[in-house]
Coordinates of C-alpha atoms and ligand atoms in Angstrom, one line a residue:
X29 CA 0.0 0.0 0.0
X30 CA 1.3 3.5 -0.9
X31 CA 1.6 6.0 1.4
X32 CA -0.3 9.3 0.9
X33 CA 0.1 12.6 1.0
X34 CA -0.8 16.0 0.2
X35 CA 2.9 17.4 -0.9
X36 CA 5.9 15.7 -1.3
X37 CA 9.5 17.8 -1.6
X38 CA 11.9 15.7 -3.6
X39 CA 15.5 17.0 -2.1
X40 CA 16.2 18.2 1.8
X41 CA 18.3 21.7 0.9
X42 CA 17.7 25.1 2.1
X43 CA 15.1 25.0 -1.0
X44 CA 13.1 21.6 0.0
X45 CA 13.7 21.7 3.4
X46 CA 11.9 25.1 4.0
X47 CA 9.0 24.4 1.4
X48 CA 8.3 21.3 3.6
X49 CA 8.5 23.0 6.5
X50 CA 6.2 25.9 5.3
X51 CA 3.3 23.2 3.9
X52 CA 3.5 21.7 7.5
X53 CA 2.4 25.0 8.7
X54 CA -0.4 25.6 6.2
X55 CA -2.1 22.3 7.5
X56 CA -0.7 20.0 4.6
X57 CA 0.2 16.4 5.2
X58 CA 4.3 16.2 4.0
X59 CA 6.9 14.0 3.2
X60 CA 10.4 14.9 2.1
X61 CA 12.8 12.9 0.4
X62 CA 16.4 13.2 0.6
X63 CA 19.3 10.9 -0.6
X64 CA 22.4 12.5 1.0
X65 CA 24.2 10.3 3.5
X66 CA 27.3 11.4 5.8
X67 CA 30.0 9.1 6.2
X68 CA 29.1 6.5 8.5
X69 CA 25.9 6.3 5.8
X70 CA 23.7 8.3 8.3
X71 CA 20.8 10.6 6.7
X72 CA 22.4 14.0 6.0
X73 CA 19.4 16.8 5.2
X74 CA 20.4 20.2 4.6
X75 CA 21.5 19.6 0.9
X76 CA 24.4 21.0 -0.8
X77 CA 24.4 24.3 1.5
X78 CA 24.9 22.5 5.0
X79 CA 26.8 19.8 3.7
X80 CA 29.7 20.7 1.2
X81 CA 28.9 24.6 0.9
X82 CA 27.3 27.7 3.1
X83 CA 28.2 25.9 6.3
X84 CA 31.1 24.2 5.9
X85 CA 32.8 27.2 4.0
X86 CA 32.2 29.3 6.4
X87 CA 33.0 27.3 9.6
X88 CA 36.9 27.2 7.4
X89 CA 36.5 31.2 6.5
X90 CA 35.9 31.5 10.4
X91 CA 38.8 29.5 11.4
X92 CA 41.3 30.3 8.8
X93 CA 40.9 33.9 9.7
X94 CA 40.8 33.2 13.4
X95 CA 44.4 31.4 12.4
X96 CA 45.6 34.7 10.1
X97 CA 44.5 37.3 12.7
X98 CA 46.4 35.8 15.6
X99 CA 49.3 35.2 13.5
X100 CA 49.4 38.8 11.6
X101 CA 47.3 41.5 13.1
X102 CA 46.8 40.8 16.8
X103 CA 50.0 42.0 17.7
X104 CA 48.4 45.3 16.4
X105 CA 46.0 45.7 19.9
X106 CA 49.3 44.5 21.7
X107 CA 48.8 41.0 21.9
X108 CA 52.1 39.1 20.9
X109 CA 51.9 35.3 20.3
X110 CA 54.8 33.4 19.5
X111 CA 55.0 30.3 17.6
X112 CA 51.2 30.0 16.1
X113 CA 50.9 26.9 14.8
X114 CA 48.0 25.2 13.1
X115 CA 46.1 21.7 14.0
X116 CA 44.2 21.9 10.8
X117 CA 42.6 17.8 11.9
X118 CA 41.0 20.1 14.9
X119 CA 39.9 23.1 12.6
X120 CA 38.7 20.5 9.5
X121 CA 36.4 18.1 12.4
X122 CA 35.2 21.9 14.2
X123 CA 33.6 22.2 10.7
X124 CA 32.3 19.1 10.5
X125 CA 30.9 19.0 14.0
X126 CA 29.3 22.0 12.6
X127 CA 27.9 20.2 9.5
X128 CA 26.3 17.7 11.8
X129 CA 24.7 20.3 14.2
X130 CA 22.9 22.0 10.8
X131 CA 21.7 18.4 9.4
X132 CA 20.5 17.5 13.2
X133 CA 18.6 20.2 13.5
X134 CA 16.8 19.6 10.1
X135 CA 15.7 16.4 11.1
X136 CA 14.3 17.8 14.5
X137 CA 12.6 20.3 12.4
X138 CA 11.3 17.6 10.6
X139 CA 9.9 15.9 13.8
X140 CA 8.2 19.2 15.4
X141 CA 6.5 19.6 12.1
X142 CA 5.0 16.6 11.5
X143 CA 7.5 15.8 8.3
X144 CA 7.7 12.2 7.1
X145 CA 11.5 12.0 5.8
X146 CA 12.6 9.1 4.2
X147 CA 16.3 8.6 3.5
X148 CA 17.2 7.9 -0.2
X149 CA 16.5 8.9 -3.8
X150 CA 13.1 9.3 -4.9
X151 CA 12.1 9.3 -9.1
X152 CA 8.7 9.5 -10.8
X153 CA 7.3 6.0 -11.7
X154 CA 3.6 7.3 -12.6
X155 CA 0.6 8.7 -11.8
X156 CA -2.4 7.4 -10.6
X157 CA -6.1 9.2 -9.8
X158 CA -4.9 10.0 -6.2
X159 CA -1.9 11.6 -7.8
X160 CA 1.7 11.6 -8.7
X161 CA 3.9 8.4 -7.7
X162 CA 7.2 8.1 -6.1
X163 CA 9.3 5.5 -6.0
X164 CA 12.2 6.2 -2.8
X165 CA 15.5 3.6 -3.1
X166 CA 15.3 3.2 1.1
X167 CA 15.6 -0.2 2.6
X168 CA 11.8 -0.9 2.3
X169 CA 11.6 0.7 -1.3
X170 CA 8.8 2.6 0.1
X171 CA 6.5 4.0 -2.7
X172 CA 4.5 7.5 -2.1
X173 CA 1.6 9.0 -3.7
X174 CA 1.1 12.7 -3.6
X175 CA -1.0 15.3 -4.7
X176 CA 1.4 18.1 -5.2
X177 CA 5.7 17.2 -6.1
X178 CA 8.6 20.0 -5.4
X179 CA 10.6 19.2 -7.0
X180 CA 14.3 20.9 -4.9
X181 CA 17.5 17.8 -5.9
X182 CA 19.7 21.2 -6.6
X183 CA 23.1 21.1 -8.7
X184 CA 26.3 19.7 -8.8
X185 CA 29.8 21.0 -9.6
X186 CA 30.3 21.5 -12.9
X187 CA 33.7 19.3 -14.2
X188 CA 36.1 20.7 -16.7
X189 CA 36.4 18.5 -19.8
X190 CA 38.1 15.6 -19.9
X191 CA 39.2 16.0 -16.1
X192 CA 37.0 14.0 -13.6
X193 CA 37.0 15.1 -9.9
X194 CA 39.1 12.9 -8.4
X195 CA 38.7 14.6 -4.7
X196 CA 42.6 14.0 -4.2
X197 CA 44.7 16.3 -6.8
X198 CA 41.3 17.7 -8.8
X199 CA 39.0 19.2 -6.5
X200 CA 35.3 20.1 -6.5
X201 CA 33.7 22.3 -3.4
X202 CA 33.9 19.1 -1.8
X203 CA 37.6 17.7 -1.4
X204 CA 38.2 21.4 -0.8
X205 CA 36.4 21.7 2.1
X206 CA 38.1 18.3 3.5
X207 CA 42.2 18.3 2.4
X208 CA 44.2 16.7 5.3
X209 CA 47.4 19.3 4.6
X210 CA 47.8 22.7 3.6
X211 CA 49.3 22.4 -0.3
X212 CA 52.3 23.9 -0.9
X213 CA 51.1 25.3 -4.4
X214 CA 47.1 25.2 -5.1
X215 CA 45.4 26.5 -8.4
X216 CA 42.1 27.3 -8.7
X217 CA 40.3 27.2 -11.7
X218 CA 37.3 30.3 -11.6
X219 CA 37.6 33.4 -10.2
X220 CA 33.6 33.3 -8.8
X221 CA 32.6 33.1 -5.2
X222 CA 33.7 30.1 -4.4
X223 CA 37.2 30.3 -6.4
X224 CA 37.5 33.7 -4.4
X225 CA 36.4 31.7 -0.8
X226 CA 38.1 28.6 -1.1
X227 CA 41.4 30.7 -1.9
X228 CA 41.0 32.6 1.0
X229 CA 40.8 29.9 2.9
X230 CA 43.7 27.8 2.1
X231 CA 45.4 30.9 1.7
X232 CA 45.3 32.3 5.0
X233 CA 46.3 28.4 6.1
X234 CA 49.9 28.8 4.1
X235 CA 49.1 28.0 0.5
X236 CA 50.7 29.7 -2.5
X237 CA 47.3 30.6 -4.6
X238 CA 46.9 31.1 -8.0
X239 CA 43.3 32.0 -9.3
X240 CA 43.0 31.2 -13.4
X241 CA 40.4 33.2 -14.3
X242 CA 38.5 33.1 -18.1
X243 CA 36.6 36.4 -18.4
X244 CA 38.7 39.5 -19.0
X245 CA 37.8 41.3 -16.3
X246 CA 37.8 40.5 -12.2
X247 CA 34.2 40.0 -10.8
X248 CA 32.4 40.8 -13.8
X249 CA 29.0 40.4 -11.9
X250 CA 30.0 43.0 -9.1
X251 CA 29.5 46.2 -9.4
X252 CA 32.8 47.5 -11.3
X253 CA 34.4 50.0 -8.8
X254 CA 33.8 46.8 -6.3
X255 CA 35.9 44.8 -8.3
X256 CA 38.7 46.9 -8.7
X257 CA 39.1 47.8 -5.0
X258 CA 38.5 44.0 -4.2
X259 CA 41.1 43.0 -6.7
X260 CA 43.8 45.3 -5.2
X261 CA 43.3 44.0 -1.7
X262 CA 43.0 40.3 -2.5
X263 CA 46.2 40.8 -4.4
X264 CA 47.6 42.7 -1.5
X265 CA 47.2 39.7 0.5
X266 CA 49.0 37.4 -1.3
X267 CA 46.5 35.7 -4.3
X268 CA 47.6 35.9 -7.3
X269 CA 44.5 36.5 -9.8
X270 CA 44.9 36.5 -13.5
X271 CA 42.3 37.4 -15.9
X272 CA 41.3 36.9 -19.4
X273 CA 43.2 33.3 -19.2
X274 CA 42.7 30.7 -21.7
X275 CA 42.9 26.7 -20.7
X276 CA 44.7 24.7 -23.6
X277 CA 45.2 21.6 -21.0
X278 CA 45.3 20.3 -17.7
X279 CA 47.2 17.2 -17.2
X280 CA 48.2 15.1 -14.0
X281 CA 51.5 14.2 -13.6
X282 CA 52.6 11.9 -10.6
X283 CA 51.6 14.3 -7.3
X284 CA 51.0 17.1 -9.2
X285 CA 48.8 19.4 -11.6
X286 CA 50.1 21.3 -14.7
X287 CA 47.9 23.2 -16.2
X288 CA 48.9 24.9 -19.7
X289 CA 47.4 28.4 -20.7
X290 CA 47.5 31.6 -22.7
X291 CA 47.6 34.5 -20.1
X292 CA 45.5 37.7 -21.2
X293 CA 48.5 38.6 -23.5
X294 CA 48.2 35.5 -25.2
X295 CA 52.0 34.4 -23.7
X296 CA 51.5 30.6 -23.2
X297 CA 52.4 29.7 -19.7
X298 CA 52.4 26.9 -17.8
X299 CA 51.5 26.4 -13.9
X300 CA 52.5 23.4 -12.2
X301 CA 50.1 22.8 -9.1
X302 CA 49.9 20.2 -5.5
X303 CA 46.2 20.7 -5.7
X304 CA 44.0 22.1 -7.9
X305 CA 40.2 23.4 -7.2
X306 CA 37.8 23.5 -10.1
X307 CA 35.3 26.0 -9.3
X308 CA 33.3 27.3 -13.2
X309 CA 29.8 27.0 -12.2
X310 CA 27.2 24.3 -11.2
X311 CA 24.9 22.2 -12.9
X312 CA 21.4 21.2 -12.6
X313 CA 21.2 18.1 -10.7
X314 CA 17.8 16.1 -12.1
X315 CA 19.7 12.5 -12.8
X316 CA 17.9 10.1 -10.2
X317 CA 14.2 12.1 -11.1
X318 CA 13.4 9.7 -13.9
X319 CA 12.1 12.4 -15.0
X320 CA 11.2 11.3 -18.8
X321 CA 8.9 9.2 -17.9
X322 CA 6.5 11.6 -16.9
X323 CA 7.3 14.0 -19.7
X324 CA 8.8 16.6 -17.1
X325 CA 10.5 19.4 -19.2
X326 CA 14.0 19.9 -18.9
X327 CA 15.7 22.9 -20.8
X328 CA 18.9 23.0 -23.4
X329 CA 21.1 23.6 -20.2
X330 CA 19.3 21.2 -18.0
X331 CA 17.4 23.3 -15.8
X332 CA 14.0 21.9 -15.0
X333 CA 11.5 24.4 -17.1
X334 CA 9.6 26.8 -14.5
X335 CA 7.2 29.7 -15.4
X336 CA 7.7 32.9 -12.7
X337 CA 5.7 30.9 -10.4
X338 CA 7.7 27.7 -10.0
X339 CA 5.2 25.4 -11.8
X340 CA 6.6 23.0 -14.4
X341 CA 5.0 21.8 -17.3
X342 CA 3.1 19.1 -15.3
X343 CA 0.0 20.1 -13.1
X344 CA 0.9 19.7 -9.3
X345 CA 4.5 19.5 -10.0
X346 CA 7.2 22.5 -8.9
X347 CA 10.4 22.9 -8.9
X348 CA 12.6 24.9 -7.0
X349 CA 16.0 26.7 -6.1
X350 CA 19.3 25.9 -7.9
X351 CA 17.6 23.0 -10.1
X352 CA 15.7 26.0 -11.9
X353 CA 16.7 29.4 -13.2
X354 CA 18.0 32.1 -11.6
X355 CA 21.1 32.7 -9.1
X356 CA 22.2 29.6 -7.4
X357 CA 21.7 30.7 -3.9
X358 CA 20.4 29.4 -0.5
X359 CA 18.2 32.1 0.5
X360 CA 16.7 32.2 -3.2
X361 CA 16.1 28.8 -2.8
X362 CA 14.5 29.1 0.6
X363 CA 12.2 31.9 -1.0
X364 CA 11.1 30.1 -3.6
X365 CA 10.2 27.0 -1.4
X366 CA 7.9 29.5 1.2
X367 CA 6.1 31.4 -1.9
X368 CA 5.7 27.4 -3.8
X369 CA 4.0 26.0 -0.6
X370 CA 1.9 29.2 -0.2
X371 CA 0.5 28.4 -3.5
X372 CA -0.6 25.0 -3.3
X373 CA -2.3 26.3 -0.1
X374 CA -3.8 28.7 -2.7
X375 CA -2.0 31.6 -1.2
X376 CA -0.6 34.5 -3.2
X377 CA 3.5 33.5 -2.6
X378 CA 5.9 36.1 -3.9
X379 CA 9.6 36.0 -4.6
X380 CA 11.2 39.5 -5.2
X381 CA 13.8 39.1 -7.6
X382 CA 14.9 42.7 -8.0
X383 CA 16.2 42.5 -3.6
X384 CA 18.0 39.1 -3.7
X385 CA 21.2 40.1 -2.0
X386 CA 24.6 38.6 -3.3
X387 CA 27.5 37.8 -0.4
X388 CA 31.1 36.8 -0.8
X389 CA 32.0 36.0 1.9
X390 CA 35.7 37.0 2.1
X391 CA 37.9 39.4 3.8
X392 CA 36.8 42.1 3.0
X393 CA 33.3 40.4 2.9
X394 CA 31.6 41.9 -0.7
X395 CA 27.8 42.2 -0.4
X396 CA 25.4 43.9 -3.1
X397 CA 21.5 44.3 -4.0
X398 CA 19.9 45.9 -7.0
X399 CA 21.7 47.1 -9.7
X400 CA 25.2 48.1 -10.2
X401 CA 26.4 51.4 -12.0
X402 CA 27.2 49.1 -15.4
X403 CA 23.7 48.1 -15.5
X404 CA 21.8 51.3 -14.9
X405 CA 24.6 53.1 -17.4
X406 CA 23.0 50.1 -20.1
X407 CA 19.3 50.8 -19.3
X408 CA 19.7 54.7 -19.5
X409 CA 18.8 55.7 -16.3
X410 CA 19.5 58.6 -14.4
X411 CA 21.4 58.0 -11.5
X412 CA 23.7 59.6 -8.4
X413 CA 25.7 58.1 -6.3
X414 CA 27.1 58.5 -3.0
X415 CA 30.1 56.4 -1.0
X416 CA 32.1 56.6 2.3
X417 CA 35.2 55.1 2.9
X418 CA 35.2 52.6 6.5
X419 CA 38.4 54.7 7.0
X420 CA 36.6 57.4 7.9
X421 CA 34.4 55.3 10.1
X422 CA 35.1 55.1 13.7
X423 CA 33.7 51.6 14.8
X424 CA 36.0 50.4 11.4
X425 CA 39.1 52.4 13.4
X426 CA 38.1 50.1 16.3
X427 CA 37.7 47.1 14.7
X428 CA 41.2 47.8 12.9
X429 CA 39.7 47.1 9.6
X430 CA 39.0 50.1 7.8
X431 CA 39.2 48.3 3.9
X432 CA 36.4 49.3 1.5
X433 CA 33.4 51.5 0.9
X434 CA 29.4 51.8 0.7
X435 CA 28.2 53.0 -2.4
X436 CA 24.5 54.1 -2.7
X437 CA 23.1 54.1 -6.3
X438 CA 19.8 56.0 -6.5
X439 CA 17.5 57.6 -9.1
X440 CA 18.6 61.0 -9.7
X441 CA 14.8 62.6 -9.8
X442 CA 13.1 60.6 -7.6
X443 CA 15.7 59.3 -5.0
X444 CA 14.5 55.7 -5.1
X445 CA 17.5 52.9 -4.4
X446 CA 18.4 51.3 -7.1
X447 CA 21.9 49.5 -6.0
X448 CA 23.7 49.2 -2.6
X449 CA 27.2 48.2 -3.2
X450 CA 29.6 47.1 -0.2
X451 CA 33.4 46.1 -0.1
X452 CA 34.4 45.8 4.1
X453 CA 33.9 44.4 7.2
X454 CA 30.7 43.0 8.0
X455 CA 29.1 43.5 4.8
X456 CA 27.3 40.3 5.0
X457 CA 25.1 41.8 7.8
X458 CA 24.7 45.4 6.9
X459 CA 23.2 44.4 3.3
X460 CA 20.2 43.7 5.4
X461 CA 19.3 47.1 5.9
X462 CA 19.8 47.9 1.7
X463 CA 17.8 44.8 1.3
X464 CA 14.5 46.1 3.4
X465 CA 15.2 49.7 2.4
X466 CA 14.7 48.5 -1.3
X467 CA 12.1 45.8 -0.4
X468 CA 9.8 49.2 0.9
X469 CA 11.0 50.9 -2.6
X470 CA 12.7 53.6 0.2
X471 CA 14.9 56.6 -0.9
X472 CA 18.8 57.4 0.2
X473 CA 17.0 60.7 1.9
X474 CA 14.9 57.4 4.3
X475 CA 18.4 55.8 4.8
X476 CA 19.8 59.0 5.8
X477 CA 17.2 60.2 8.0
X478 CA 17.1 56.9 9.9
X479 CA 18.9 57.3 13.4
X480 CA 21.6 54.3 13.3
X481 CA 23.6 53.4 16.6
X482 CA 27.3 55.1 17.3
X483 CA 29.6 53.8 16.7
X484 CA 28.6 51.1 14.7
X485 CA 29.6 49.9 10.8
X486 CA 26.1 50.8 9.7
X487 CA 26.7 54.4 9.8
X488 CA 28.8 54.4 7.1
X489 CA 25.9 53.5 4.8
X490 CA 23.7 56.6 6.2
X491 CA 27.1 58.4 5.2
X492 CA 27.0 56.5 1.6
X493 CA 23.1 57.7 1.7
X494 CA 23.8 61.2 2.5
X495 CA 27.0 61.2 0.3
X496 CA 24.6 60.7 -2.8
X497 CA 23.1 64.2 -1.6
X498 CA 26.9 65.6 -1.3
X499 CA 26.0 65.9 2.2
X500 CA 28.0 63.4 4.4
X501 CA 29.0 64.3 7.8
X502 CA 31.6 62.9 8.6
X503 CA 34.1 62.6 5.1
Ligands
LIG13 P1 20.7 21.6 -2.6 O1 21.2 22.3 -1.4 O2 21.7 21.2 -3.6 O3 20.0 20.3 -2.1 C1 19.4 19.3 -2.9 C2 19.3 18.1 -2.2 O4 18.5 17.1 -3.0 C3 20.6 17.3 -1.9 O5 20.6 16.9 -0.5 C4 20.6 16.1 -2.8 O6 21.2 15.0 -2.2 C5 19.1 15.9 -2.9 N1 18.7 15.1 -4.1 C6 19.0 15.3 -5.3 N2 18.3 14.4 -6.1 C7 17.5 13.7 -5.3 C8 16.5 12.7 -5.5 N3 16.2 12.3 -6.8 N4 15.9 12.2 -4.5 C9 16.2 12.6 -3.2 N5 17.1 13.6 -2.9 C10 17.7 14.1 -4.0 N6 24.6 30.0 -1.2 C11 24.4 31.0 -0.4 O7 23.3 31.6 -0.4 N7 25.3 31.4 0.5 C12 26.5 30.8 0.6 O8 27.4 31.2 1.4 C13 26.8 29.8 -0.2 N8 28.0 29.1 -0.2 C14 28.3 28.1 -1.0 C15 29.5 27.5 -0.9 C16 29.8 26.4 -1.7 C17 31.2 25.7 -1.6 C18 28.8 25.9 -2.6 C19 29.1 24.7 -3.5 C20 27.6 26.5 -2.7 C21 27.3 27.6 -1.9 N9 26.1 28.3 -2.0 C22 25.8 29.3 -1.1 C23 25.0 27.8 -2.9 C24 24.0 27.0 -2.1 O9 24.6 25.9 -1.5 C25 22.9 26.5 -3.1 O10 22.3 27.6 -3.8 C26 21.8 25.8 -2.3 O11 22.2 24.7 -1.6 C27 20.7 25.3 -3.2 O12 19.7 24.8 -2.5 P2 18.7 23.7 -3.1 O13 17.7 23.3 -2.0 O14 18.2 24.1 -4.4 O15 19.6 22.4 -3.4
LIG14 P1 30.7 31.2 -10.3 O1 29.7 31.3 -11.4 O2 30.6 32.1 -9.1 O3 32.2 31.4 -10.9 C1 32.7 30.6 -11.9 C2 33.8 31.4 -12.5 O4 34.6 30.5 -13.4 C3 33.4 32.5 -13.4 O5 34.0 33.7 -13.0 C4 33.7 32.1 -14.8 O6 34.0 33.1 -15.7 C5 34.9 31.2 -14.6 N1 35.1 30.1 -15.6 C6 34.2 29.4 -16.2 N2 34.9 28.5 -17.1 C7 36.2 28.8 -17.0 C8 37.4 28.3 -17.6 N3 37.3 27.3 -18.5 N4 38.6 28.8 -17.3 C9 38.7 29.8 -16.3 N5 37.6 30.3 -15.7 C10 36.4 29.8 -16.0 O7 30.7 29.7 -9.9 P2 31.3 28.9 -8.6 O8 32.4 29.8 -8.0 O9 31.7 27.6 -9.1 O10 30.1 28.8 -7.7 C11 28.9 28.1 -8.1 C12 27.7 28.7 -7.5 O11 27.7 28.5 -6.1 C13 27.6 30.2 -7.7 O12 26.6 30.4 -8.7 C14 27.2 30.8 -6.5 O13 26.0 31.4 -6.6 C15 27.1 29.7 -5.5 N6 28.0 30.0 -4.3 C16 27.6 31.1 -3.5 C17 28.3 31.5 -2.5 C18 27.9 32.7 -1.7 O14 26.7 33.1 -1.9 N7 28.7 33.3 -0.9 C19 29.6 30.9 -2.2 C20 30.0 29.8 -3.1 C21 29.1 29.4 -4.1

């Protein structure tokens, strides 16, 4: 006898996890479905994001810098340490223990909501009148029926051709996160986010990094003035990031990595690597779905086709987060999986696209929402823009870590926000407050005429605010 219910979520991610969560609380009966195991084979929810990407890369962003502050700046508030020395076995199972926390607390989540989670893959094999039904590979091949499908499996990293992941000398986000010694000499391949964190990290732990980067400009998808400040202090630090690169091969040989390219001068090099991190994008991941046999629709890049409101071609069925368009992130997943189960319950669920903030999270953390002076120069809008340095900051003085700049973008006649652009500490957090002015379609006059705490870091965006009026206080 199949078990019924009225939503299943195929995949246990930030995306799939919420959704089921959020149908719980509208009164729906739920199951979710999720195949990733840990390494004792143990049920694992939390997806990609708690298990081999948000969490675990920023337990190692956390430690690594822990590990560079004491060993380079803390003799700066008189604190000398001699002989700093790193127990990267402690700092690599702290992450983990970390990993474990986040996937423990899903399945408690789970429990307080009523969720029935079954450990496994789960694929399409029909539909019958009671609706849609899915087979789960668990140890009692348990088969579900269910009104509504979300559809959340997410994506996987994307390989370079002809070179597999091994998870030793080629590394995806995963072997990354886990090596058991600092290499000497790592490459990365993809100057994105996590090119840009996973150097950081590994960086900061001793490594000599060199970031190969394709497109001919740094950060293409940051606001431009962004990228140019971030690519003088990440070069400042020690990474050495070179643009407008073209691949002819990567080969292993013995212990080692050479990879063979034509620098942006079209000078053929060749970099000879310990470890090498491939990091050019993700893919889709719909391989267990059996998705064909129900006539799903799958776009020329893989994607799973979804109008604006998540529904696939099929009735009932949804899909969600990085497994459809748009940017591969956790909170957009998240916000996808509230407005979907909203729906079903026949709810108006809404996703703003335009406020979907964008975090890097290195040091300087780089945080942006809206549009970026490049974009709004292209659409041929009128804008004005203000900035203020965390130089001029006093809480930055404090902190001793005065790198970087706000920059407010709004429109020149009516003052709305179009773009709030940060390079500094913190920036993670104090996108928050561009994210809800923007959300309530607020100007840089309400940003600047909000009283913000002294001294804190979040002044310096009133200053950006009242900068785009020429009027900041304090610079
Ligand atoms: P996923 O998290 O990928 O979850 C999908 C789940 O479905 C997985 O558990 C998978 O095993 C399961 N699954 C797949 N197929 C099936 C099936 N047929 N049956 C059952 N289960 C199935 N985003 C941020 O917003 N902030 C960050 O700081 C950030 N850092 C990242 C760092 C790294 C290194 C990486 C790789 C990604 C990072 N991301 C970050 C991106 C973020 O992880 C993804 O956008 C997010 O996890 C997508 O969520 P999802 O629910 O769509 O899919
Ligand atoms: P990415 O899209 O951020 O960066 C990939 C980079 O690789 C691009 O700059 C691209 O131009 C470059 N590239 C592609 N092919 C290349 C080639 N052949 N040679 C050299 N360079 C090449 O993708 P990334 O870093 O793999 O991350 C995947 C996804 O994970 C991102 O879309 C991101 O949204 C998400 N993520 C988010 C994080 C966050 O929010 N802080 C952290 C890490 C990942």
């Amino acid at each position: 006898m199949s078990k019924q219910f009225d939503v299943v979520v195929i995949g246990a991610g930030p995306g799939g996890y919420i959704a089921a969560i959020r149908a719980s609380q509208l009164g729906m009966s739920v199951a979710c479905v999720d195949a990733w195991s840990n390494h004792l084979g143990e049920a694992a929810p939390g997806g990609t994001c708690t298990n081999v990407g948000c969490i675990p890369s920023k337990a190692l962003l956390q430690s690594s810098e822990h590990f560079e502050q004491a060993g380079s700046h803390f003799k700066d508030h008189g604190i000398d340490i001699d002989n700093i020395s790193l127990n990267l076995k402690k700092l690599i199972s702290r992450k983990e223990t970390v990993v474990k926390q986040n996937n423990e607390g899903i399945l408690y989540l789970f429990k307080k909501n009523n969720i029935s989670f079954f450990h496994g893959f789960g694929s399409f094999s029909g539909q019958t009148e009671g609706g849609w039904c899915i087979k789960i590979n668990d140890s009692s091949n348990t088969d579900i029926i269910a009104k509504h499908v979300v559809i959340a499996t997410g994506s996987s990293a994307r390989e370079f051709p002809n070179l597999p992941f091994d998870e030793k000398l080629v590394l995806s986000n995963d072997g990354a996160l886990r090596l058991d010694s600092v290499p000497k000499k790592l490459g990365v391949i993809g100057g994105g986010v996590i090119g840009l964190e996973m150097g950081s990290v590994w960086r900061r732990l001793g490594s000599n990094v060199t970031v190969l980067e394709a497109m001919p400009n740094f950060l293409m998808s940051a606001d431009s003035q962004i990228a140019r400040e971030a690519l003088k202090v990440f070069t400042k630090q020690g990474l050495d990031i070179q643009v407008g690169v073209n691949i002819d091969s990567i080969k292993i040989i013995g212990d080692s990595v050479s990879i063979n390219y034509k620098d942006s001068k079209d000078v053929h090099k060749e970099l000879i690597v310990d470890k090498l991190i491939v990091s050019i994008g993700r893919l889709p991941y719909t391989d267990k779905l059996n998705y064909s046999l129900v006539g799903l629709k799958v776009d020329d890049k893989g994607f799973i086709g979804v109008d604006a409101d998540c529904r696939t071609n099929l009735p009932n069925v949804w899909a969600i987060g990085d497994v459809v368009r748009g940017p591969m992130l956790a909170h957009k997943a998240e916000e996808e999986g509230v407005a979907v189960a909203e729906r079903i319950a026949g709810q108006h669920g809404h996703v703003n696209f335009d406020t979907i903030p964008s975090v890097i999270y290195t040091s300087p953390e780089i945080a942006w929402v809206g549009k970026n002076e490049q974009q709004l120069k292209q659409d041929g809008r009128d804008f004005r823009v203000g900035t203020f340095p965390f130089l001029a900051n006093g809480r930055a003085r404090a902190l001793g870590d005065t790198t970087g700049f706000v920059k407010v973008i709004a429109d020149t006649k009516t003052d709305e926000v179009l773009g709030v652009h940060i390079i500094g500490p913190m920036a993670s957090e104090l996108i928050s407050e561009a994210v809800t002015i923007m959300e309530f379609r607020g100007s840089a006059e309400d940003i600047a005429r909000i009283c913000h705490a002294h001294p804190t870091l979040s002044e310096s965006l009133k200053e950006a605010a009242l900068a785009v009026d020429k009027r900041s206080l304090n610079f």
